[in-house]
PDB file of C-alpha atoms and ligand atoms in Angstrom:
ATOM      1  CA  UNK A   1       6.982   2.464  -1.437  1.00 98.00           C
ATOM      2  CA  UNK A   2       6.856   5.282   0.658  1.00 97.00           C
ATOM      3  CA  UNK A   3       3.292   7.233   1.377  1.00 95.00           C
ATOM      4  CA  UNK A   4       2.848  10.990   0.613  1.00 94.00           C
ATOM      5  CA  UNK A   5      -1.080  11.241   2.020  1.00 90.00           C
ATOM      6  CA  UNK A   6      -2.046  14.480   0.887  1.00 91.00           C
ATOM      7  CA  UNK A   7      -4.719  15.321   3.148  1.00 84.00           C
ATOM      8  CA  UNK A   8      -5.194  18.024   5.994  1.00 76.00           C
ATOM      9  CA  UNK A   9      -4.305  16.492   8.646  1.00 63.00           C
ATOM     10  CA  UNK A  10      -1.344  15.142   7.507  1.00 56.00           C
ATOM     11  CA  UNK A  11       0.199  18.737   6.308  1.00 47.00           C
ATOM     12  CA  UNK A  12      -1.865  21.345   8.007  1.00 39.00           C
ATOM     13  CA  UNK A  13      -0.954  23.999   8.377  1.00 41.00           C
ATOM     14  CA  UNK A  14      -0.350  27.328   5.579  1.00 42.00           C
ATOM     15  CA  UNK A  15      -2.502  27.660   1.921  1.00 48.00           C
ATOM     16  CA  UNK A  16      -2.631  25.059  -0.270  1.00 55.00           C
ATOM     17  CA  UNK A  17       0.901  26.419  -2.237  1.00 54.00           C
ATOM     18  CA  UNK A  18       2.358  25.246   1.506  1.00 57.00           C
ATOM     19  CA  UNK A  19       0.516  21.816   1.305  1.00 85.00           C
ATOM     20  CA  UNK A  20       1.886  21.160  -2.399  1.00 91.00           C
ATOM     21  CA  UNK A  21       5.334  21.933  -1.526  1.00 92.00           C
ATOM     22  CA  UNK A  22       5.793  20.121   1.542  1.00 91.00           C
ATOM     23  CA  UNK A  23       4.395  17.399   0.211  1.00 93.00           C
ATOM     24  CA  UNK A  24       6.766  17.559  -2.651  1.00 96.00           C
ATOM     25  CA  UNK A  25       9.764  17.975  -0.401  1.00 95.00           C
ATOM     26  CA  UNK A  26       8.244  14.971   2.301  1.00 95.00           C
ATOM     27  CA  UNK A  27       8.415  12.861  -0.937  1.00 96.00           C
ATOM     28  CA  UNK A  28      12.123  13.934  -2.010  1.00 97.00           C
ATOM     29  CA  UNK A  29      12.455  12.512   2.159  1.00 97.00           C
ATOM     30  CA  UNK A  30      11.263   9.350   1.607  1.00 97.00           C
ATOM     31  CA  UNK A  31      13.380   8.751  -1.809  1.00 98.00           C
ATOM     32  CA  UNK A  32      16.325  10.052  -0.011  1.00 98.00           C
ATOM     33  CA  UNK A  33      15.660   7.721   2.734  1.00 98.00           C
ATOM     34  CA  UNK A  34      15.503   4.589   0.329  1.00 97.00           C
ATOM     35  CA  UNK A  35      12.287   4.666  -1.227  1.00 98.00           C
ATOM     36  CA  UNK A  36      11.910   3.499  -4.729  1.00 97.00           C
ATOM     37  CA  UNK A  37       8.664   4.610  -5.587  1.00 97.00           C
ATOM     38  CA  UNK A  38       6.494   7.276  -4.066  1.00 98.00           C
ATOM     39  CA  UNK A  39       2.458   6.342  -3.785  1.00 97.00           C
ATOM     40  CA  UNK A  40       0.563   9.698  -3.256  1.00 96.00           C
ATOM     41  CA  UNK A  41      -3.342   9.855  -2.054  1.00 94.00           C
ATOM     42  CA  UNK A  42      -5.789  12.660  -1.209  1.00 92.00           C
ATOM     43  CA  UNK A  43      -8.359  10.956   0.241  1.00 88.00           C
ATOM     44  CA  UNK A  44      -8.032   8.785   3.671  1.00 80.00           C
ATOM     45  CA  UNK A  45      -9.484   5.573   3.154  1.00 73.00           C
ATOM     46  CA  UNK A  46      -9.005   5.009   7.044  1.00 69.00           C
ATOM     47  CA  UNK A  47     -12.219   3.806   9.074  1.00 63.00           C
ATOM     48  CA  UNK A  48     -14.157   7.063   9.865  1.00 65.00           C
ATOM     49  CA  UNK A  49     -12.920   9.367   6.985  1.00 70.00           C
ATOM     50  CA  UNK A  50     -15.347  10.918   4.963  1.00 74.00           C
ATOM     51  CA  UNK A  51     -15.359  10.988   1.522  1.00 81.00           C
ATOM     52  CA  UNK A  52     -13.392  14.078  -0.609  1.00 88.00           C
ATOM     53  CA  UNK A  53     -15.079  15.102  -3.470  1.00 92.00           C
ATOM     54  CA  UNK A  54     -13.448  15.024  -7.034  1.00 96.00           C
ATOM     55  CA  UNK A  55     -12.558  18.354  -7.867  1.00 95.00           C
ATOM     56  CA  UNK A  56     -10.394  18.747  -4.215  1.00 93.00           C
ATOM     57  CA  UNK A  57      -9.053  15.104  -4.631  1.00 95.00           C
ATOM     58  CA  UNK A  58      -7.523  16.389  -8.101  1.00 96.00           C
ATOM     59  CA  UNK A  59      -6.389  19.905  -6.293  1.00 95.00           C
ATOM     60  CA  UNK A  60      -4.418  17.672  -3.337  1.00 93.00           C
ATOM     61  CA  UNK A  61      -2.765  15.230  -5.766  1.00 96.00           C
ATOM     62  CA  UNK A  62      -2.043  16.308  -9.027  1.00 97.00           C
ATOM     63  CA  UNK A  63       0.343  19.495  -8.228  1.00 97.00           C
ATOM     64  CA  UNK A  64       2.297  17.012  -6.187  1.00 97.00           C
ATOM     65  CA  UNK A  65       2.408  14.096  -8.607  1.00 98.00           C
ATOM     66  CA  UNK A  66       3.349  16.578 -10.928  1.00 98.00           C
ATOM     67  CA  UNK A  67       6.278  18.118  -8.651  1.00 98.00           C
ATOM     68  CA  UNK A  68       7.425  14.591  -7.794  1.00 98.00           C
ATOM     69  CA  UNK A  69       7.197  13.249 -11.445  1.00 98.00           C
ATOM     70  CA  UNK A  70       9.542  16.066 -12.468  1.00 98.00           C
ATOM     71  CA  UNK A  71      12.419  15.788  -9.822  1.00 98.00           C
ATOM     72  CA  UNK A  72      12.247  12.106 -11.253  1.00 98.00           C
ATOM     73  CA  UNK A  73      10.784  10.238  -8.346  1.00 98.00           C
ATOM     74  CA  UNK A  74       9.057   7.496  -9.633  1.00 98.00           C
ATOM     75  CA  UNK A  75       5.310   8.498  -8.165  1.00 98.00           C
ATOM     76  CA  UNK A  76       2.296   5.720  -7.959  1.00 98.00           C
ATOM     77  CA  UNK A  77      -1.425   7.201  -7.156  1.00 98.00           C
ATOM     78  CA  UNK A  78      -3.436   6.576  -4.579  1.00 97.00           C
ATOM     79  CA  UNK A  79      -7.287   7.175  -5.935  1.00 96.00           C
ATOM     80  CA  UNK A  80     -10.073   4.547  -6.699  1.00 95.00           C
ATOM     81  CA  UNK A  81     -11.169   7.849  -8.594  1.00 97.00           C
ATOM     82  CA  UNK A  82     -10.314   7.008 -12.417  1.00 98.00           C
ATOM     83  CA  UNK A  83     -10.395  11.085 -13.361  1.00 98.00           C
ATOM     84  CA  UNK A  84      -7.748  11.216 -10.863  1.00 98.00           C
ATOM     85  CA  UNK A  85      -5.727   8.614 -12.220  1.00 98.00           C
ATOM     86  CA  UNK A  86      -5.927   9.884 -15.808  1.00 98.00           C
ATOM     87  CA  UNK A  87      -4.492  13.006 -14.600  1.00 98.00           C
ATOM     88  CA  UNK A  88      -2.349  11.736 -12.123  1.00 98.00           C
ATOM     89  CA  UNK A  89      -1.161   9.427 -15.296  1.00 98.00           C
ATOM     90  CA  UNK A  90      -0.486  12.696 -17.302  1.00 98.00           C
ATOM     91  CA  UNK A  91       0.905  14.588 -14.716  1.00 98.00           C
ATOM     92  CA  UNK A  92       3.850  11.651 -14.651  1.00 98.00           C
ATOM     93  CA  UNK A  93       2.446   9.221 -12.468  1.00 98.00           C
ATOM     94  CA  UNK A  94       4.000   5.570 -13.498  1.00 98.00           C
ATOM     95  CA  UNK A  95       1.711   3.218 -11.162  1.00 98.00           C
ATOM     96  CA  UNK A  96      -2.090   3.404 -10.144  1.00 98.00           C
ATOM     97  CA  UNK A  97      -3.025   1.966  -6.671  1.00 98.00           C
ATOM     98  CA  UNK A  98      -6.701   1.201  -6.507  1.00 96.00           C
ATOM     99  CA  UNK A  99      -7.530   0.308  -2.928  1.00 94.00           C
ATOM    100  CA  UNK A 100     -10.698  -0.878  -4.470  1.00 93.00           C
ATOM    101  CA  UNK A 101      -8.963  -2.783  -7.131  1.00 95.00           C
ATOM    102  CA  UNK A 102     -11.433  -0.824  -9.961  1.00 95.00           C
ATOM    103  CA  UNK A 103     -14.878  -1.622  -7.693  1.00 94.00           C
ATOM    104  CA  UNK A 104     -15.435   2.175  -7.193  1.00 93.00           C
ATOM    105  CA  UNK A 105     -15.188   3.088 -10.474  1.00 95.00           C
ATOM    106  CA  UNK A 106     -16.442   1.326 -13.604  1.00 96.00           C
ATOM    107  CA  UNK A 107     -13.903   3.712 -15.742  1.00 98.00           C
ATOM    108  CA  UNK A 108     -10.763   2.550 -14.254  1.00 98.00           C
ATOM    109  CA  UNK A 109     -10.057  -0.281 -15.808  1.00 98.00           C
ATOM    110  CA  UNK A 110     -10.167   1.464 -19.068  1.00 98.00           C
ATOM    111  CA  UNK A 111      -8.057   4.068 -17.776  1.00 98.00           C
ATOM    112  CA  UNK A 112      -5.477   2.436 -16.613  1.00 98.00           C
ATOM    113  CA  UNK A 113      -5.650  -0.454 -19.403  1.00 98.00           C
ATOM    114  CA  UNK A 114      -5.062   2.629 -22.065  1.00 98.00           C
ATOM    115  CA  UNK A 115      -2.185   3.614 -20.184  1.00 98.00           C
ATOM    116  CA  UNK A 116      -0.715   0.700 -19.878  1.00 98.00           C
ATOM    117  CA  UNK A 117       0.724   1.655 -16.450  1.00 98.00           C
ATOM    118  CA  UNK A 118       0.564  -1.074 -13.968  1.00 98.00           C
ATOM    119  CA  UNK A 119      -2.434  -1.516 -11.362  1.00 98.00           C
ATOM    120  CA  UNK A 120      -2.236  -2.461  -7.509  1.00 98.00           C
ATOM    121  CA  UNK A 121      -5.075  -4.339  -7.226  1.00 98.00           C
ATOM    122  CA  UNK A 122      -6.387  -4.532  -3.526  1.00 97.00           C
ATOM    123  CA  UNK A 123      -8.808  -6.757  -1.626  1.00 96.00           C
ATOM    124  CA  UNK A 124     -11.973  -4.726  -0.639  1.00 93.00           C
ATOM    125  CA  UNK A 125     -15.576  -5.385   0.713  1.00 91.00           C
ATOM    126  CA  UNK A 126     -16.787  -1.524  -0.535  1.00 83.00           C
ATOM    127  CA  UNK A 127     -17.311   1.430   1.369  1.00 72.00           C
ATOM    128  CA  UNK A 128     -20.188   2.302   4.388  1.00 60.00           C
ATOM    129  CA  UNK A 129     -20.751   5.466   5.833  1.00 56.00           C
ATOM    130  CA  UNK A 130     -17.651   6.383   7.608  1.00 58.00           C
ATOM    131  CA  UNK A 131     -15.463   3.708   6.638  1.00 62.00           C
ATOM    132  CA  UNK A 132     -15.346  -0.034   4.807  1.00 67.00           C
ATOM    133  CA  UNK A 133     -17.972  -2.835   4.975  1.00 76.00           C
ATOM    134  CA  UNK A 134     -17.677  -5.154   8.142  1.00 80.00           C
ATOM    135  CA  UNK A 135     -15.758  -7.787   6.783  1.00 84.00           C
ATOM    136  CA  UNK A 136     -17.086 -11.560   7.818  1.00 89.00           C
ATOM    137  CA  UNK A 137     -14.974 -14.150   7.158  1.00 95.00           C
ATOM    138  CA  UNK A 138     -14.895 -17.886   7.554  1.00 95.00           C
ATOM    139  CA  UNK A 139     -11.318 -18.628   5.592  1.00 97.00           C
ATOM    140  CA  UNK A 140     -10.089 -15.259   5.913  1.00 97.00           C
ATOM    141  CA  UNK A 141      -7.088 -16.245   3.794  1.00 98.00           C
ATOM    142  CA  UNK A 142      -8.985 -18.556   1.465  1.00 98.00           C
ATOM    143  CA  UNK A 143     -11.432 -15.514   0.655  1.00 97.00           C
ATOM    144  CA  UNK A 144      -9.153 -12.662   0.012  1.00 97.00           C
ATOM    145  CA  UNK A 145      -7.036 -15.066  -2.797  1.00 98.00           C
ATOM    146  CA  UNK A 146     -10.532 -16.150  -4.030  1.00 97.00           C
ATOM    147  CA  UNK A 147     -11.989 -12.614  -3.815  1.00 97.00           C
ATOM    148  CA  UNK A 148      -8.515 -11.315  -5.666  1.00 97.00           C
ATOM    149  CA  UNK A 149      -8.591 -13.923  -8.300  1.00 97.00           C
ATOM    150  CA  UNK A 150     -11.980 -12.302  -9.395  1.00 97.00           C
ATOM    151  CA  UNK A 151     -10.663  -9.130  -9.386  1.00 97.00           C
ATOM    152  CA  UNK A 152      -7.720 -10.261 -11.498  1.00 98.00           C
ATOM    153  CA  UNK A 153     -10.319 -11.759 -14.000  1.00 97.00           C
ATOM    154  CA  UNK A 154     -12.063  -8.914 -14.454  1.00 97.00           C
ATOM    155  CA  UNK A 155      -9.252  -6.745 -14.559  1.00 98.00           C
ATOM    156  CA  UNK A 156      -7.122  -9.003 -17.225  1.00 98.00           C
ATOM    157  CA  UNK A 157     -10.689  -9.149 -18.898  1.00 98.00           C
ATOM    158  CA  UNK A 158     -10.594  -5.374 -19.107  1.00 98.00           C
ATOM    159  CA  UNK A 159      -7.658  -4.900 -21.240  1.00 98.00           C
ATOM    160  CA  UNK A 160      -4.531  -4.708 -18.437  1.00 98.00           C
ATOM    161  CA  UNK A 161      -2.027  -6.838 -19.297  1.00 98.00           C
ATOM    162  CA  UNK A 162      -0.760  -9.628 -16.792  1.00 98.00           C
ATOM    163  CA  UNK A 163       2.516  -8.342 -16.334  1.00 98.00           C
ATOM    164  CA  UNK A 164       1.211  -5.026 -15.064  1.00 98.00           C
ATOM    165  CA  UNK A 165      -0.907  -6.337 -12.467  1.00 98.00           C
ATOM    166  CA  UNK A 166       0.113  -6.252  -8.797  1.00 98.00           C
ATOM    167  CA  UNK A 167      -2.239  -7.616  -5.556  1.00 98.00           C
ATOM    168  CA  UNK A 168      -2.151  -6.795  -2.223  1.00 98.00           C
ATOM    169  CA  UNK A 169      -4.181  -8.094   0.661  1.00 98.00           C
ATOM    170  CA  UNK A 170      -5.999  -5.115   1.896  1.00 96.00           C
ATOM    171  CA  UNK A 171      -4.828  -5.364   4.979  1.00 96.00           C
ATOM    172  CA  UNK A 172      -7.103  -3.747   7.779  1.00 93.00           C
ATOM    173  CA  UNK A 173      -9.616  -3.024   5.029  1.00 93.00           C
ATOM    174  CA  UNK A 174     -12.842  -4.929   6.599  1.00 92.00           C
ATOM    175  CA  UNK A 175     -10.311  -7.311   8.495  1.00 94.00           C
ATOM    176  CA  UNK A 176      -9.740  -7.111  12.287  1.00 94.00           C
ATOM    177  CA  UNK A 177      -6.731  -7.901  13.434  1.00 95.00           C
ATOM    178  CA  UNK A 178      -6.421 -11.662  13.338  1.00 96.00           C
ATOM    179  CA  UNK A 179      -7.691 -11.184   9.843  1.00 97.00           C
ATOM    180  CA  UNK A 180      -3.993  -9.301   9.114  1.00 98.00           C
ATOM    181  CA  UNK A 181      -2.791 -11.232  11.625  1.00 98.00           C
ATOM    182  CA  UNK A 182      -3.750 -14.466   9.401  1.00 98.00           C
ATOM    183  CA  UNK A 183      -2.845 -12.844   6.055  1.00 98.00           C
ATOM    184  CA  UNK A 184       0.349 -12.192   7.139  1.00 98.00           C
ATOM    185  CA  UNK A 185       0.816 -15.406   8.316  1.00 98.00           C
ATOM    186  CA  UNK A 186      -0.074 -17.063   4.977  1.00 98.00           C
ATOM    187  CA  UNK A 187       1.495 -14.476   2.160  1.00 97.00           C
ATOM    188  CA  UNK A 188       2.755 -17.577  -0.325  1.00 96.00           C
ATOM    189  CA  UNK A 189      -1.251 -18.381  -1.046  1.00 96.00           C
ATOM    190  CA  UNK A 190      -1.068 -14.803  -2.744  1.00 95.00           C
ATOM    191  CA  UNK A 191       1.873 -16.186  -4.613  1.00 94.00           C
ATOM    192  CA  UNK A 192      -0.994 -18.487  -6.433  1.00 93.00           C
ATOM    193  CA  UNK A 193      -1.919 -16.502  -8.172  1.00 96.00           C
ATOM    194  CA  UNK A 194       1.068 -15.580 -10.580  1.00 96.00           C
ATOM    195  CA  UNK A 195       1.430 -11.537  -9.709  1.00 98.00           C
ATOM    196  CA  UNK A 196       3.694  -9.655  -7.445  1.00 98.00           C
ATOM    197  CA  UNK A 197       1.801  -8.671  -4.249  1.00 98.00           C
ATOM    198  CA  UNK A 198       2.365  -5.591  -2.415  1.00 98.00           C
ATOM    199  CA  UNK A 199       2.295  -5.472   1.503  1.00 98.00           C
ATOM    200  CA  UNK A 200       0.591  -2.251   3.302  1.00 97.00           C
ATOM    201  CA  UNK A 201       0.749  -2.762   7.123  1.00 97.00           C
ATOM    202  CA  UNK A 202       2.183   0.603   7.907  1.00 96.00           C
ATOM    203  CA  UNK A 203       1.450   2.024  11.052  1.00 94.00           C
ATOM    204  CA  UNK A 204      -2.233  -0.280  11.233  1.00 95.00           C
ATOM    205  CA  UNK A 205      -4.876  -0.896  13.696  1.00 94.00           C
ATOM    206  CA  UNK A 206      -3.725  -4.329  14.088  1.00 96.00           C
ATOM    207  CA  UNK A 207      -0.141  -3.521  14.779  1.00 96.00           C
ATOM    208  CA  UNK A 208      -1.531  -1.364  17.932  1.00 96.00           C
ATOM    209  CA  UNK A 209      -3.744  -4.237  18.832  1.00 95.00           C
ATOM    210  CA  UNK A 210      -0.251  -6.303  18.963  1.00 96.00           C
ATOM    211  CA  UNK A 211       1.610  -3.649  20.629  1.00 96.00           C
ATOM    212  CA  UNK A 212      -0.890  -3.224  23.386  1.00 94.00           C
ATOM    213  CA  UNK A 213      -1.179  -6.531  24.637  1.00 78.00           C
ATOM    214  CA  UNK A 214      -4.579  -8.068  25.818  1.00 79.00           C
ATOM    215  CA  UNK A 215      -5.395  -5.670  28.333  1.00 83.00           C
ATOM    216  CA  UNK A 216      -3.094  -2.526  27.135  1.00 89.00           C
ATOM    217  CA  UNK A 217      -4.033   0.279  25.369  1.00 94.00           C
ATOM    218  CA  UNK A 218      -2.991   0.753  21.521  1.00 94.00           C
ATOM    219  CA  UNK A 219       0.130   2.738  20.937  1.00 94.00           C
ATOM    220  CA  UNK A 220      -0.823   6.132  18.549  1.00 92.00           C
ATOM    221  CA  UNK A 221       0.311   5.030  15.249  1.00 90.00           C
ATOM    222  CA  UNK A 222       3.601   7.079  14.894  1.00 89.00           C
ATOM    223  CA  UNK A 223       4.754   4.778  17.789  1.00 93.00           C
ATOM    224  CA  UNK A 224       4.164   1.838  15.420  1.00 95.00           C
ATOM    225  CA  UNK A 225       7.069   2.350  13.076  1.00 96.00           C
ATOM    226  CA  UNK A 226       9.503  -0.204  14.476  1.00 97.00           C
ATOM    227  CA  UNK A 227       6.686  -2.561  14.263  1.00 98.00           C
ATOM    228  CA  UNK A 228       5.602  -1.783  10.927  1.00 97.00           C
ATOM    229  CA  UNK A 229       9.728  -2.252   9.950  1.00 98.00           C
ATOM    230  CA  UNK A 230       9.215  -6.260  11.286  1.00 98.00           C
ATOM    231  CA  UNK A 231       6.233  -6.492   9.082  1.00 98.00           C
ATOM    232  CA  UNK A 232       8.510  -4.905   6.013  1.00 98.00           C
ATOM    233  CA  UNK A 233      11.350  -7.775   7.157  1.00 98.00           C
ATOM    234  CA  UNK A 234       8.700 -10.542   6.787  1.00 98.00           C
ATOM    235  CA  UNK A 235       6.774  -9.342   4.001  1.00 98.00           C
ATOM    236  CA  UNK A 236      10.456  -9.442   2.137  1.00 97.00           C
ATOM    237  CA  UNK A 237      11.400 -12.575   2.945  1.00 96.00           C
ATOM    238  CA  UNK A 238       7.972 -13.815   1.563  1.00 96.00           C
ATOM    239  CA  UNK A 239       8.971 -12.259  -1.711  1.00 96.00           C
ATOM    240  CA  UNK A 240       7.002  -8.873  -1.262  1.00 97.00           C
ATOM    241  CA  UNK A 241       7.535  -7.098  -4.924  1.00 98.00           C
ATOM    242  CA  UNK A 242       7.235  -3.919  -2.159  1.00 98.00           C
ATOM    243  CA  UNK A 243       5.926  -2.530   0.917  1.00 98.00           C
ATOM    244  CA  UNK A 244       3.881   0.610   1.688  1.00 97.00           C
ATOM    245  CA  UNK A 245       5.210   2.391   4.599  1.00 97.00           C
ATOM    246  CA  UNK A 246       5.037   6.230   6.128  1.00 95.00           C
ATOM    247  CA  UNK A 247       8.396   6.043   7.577  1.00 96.00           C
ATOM    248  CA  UNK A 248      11.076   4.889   5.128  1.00 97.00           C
ATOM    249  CA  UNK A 249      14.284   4.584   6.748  1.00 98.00           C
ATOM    250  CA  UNK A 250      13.780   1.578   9.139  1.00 97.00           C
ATOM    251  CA  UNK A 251      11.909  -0.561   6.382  1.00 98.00           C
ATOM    252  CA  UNK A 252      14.594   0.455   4.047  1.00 98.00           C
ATOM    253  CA  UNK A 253      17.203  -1.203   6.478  1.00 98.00           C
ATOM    254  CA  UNK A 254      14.879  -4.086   7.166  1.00 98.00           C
ATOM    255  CA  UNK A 255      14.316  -4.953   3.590  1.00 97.00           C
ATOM    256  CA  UNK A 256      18.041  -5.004   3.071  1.00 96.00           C
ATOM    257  CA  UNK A 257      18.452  -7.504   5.960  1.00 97.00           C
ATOM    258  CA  UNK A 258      15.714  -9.861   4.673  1.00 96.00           C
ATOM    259  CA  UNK A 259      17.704  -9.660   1.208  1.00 94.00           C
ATOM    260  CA  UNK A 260      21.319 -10.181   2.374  1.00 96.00           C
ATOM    261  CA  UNK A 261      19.851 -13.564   4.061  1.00 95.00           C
ATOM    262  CA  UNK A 262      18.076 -14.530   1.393  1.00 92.00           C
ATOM    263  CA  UNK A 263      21.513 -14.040  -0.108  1.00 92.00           C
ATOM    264  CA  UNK A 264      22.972 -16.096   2.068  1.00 93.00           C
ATOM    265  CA  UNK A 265      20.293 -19.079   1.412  1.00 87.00           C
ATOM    266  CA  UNK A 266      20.437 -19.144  -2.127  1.00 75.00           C
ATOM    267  CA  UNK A 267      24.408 -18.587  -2.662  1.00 72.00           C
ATOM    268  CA  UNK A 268      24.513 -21.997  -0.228  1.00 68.00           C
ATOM    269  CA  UNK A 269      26.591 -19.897   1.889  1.00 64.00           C
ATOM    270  CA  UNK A 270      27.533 -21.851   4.754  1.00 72.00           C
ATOM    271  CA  UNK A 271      31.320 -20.536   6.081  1.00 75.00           C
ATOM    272  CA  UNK A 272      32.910 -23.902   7.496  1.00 71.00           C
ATOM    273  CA  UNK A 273      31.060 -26.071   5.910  1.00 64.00           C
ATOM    274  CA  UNK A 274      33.559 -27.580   4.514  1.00 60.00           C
ATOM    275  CA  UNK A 275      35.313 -28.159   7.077  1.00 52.00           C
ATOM    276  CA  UNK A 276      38.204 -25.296   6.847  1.00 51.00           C
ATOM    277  CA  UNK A 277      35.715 -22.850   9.486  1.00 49.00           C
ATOM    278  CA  UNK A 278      35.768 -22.611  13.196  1.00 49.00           C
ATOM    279  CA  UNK A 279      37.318 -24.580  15.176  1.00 48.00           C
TER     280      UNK A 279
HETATM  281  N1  LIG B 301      -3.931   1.295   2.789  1.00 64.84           N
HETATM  282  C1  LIG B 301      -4.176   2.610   2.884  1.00 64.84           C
HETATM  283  C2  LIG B 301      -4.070   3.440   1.762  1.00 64.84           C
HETATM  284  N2  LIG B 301      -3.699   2.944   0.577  1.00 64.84           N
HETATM  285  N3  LIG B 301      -3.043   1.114  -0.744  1.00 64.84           N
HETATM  286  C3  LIG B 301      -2.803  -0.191  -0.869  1.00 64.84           C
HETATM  287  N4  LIG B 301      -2.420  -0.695  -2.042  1.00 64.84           N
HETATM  288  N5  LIG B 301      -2.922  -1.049   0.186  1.00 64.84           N
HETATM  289  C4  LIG B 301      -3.307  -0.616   1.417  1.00 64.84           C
HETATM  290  O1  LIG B 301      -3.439  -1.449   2.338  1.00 64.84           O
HETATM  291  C5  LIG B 301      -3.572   0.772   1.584  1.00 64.84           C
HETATM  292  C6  LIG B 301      -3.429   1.617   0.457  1.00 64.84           C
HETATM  293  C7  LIG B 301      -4.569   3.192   4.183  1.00 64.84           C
HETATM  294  O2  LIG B 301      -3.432   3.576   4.853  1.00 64.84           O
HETATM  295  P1  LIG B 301      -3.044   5.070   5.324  1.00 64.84           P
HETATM  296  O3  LIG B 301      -4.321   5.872   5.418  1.00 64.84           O
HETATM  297  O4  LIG B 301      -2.437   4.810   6.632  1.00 64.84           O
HETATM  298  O5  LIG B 301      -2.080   5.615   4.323  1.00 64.84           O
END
């Protein structure tokens, strides 16, 4: 899943008719470069972002939904906004991707359920002034399955059907780095419970608190794309159903890797194991 954040500081400069078609063409990018899907946002979510209102959320997104949904790119939405996703839905859109996993908004879950598109449901503690709740944890792992299980509930309760459901850890959303760090560590307890799960550790906090070292300074996040490509190799041997990345071409290679081992594990492909292999 590669991310088309249409916001102004990620395409700048020129009128808006500038903003809409770059961001169209950054998309084609990413599909060129191996993306299946394309997951496009308006509004940061990142720690210290402030809030866009509806009607400009809807200006950023839908023209580019739109543009992708026609050149056949298969376009997810990034909005806890459930306006948004209606007309992101109509506009082509085939996935929604609810960092608040349909807390924000009591309509999404009807939304989406009418749809019948399927729903990335995230882990998240809500929003504060500037950014997400502190998150306090005593089982980080234990918490965010428990926490997601009650999301699932509600959304299953809410008319989305089970095979359209996807979770994802949240990673960095009211988690400090050994949070991630933990999540990471223990992806098969989101296999429990019975849904794809989506991994979104692209260019993160955390990865620049690895990066830096105890006493270092964090890298700025476009220097964390090789990392965030070893997160895409491990999330994919854990059985990721995808990973949400800004730079597509590395992951792309090191999803392929993870597969063609796994391919190796499960064909029982072990040259000279029988005997006829080096000698
Ligand atoms: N993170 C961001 C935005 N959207 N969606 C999902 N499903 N999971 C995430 O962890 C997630 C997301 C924030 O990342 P960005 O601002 O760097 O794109």
């Amino acid at each position: 899943m590669g991310v088309v954040n249409v916001t102004p500081d990620s395409f700048s400069d020129g009128g808006r008719f500038f903003d809409t078609t770059a961001a169209v063409k950054h998309g084609l990018e990413l599909v060129a470069e191996g993306a299946d899907l394309v997951d496009v946002g308006g509004e940061s979510t990142r720690p210290g972002a402030t809030r866009v209102d509806e009607a400009e959320e809807l200006r950023r997104v839908i023209p580019v939904v739109r543009g992708l949904a026609s050149e056949g790119v298969v376009v997810s939405v990034d909005t806890v906004r459930a306006s948004v996703a209606a007309q992101a839905l109509a506009a082509g859109a085939a996935l929604v991707n609810d960092v608040s996993g349909g807390l924000a908004d009591p309509a999404m879950i009807p939304v989406v359920a009418e749809s019948g598109a399927p729903f990335v449901v995230m882990h998240w503690r809500g929003f504060m002034d500037g950014g997400n709740v502190h998150g306090v944890y005593e089982d980080v792992v234990a918490e965010v399955v428990d926490e997601l299980h009650a999301r699932v509930e509600a959304v299953l309760a809410g008319g989305i059907a089970p095979d359209r459901i996807v979770v994802d850890p949240g990673l960095g959303f009211s988690k400090e780095a050994e949070h991630d760090l933990a999540l990471l560590a223990h992806l098969d307890r989101l296999t429990a419970l019975g849904h794809p799960f989506l991994v979104a550790a692209s260019r993160k906090r955390f990865l620049g608190r690895v990066l830096a070292g105890p006493e270092g300074a964090p890298p700025p996040a476009r220097e964390r794309d090789a990392a965030t490509a070893a997160v895409s190799a491990l999330a994919a041997q854990a059985g990721a159903w995808a990973v949400r990345v800004h730079e597509v071409r590395a992951t792309a290679d090191a999803v392929r890797v993870a597969r063609a081992v796994e391919g190796a594990r499960t064909e029982g492909n072990t040259p000279g194991a029988s005997g006829e292999g080096a000698r």
